[in-house]
C-alpha positions as MATLAB code, in Angstrom:
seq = 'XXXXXXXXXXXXXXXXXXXXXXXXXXXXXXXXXXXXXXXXXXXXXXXXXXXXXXXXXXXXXXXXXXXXXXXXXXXXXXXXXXXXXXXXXXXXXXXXXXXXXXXXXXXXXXXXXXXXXXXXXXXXXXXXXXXXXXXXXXXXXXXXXXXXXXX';
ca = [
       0.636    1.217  -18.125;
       3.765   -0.042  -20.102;
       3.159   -1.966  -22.934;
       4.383   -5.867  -23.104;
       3.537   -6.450  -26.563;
       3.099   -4.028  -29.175;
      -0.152   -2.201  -29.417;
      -1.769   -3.220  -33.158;
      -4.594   -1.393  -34.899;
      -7.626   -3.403  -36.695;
      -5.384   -3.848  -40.010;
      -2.862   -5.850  -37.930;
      -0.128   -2.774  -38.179;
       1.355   -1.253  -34.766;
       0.264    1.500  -33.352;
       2.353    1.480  -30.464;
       5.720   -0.086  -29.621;
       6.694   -2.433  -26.606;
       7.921   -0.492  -24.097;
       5.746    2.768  -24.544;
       3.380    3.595  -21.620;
      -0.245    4.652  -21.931;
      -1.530    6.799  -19.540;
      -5.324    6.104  -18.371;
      -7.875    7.201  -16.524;
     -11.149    4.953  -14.626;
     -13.481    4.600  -17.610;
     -15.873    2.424  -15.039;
     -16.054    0.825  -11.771;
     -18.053   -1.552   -9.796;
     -17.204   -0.277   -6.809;
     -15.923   -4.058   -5.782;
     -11.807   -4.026   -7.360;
     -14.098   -4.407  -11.133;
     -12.931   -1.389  -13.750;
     -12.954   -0.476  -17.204;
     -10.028    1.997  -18.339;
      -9.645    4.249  -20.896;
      -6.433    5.373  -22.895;
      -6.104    9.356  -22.563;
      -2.561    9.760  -23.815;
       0.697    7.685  -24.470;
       4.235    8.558  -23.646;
       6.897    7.537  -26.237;
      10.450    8.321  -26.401;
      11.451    9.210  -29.806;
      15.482    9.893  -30.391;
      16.083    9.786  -26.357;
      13.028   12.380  -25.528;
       9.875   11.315  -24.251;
       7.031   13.185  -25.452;
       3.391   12.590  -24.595;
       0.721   12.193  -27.454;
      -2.957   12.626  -26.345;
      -5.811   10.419  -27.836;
      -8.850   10.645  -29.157;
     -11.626   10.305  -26.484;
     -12.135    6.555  -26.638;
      -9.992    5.572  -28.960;
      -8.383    2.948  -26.327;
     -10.641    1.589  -23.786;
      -8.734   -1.620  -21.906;
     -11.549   -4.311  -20.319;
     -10.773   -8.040  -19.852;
     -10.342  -10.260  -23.104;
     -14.486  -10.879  -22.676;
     -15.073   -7.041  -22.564;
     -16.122   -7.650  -19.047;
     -14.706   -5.235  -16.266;
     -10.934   -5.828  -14.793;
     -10.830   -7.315  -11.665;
      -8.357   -5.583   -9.601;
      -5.581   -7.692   -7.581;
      -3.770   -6.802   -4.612;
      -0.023   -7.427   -4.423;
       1.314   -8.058   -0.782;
       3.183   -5.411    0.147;
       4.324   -3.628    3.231;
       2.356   -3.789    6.348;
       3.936   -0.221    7.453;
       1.465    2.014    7.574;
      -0.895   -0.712    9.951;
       2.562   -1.437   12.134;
       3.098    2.030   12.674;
      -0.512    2.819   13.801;
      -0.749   -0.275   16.191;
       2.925    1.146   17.778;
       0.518    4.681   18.495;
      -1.679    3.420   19.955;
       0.736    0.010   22.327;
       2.427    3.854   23.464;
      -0.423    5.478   23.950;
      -1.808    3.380   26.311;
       1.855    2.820   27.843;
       1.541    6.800   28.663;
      -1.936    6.107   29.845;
      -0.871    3.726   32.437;
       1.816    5.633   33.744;
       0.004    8.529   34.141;
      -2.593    6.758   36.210;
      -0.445    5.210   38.339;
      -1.018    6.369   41.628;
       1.710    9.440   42.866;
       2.193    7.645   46.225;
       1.552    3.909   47.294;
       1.904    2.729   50.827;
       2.012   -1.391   51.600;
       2.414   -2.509   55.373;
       2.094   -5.962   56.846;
       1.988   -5.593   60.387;
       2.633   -9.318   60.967;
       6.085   -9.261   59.799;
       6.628   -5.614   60.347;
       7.544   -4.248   56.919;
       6.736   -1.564   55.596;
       7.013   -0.112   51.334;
       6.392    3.166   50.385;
       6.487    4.297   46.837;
       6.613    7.728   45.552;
       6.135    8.456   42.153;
       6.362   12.181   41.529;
       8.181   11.901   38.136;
       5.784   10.500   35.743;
       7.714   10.578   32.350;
       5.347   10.125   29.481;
       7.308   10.718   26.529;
       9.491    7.738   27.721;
       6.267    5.972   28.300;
       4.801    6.362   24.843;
       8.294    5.378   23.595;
       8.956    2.191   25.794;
       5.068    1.240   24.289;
       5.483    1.997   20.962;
       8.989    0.305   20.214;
       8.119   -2.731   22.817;
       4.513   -2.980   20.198;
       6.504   -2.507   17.469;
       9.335   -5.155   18.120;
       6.754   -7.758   18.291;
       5.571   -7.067   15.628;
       8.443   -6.993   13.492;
       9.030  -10.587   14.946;
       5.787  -12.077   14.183;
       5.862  -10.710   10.449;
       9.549  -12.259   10.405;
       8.530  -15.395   11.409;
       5.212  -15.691    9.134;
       7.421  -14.837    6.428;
      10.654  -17.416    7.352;
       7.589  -20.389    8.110;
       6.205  -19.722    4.418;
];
């Protein structure tokens, strides 16, 4: 955590500039985004070198200004890793219907006299998958775009 404000002791002196970081470790947790953190060391650059100091056990323990637990607060961030996962599985089951599309189809209408016959020997599935995932993933891209540009 980097310091805003200047850490002070109980005599009102500081302790620890603004700017330094504290490193900290889960003191206690809820289990429902509530924690209580503890200082283990802080990192402070003295003359251009950053050198890490470790503290007493306990001797910083961060809670809200009640001495309740935090409550933890998501940011919004990137939607990557749940895009990227739906785009599997959209070419996935592109590949999926390729591959059980039948090899050889027949249609005749004896009324008008036609006749189609399909032959589908060549099932590419790589190209599948691809043509799924990037067609899943393009839309999206778009809808994201568009929630963003309407708020």
């Amino acid at each position: 955590m980097k310091l805003t404000k200047p850490l002070k002791a109980s005599d009102g002196s500081d302790v620890l500039p603004v700017g330094a970081y504290l490193v900290v470790q889960l003191a206690q947790s809820n289990g429902s985004g509530f924690a209580k953190l503890r200082g283990v060391s802080v990192l402070v650059n003295i003359n251009g070198d950053t050198q890490e100091k470790p503290l007493p056990p306990n001797a910083v323990l961060i809670m809200a200004k009640n001495g309740s637990f935090l409550k933890a607060e998501s940011r919004k961030g990137s939607n990557l890793g749940n895009n990227f996962i739906s785009a599997i599985v959209a070419g996935v089951a592109k590949a999926a219907e390729i591959q059980n599309r039948p090899t050889s189809q027949t249609s005749t209408n004896s009324n008008g006299f036609s006749t189609l016959s399909t032959t589908n020997d060549d099932k590419n599935l790589p190209a599948a998958f691809g043509e799924g995932a990037l067609i899943a993933f393009l839309k999206i891209s778009k809808a994201q775009t568009s929630r963003v540009l309407s708020s």
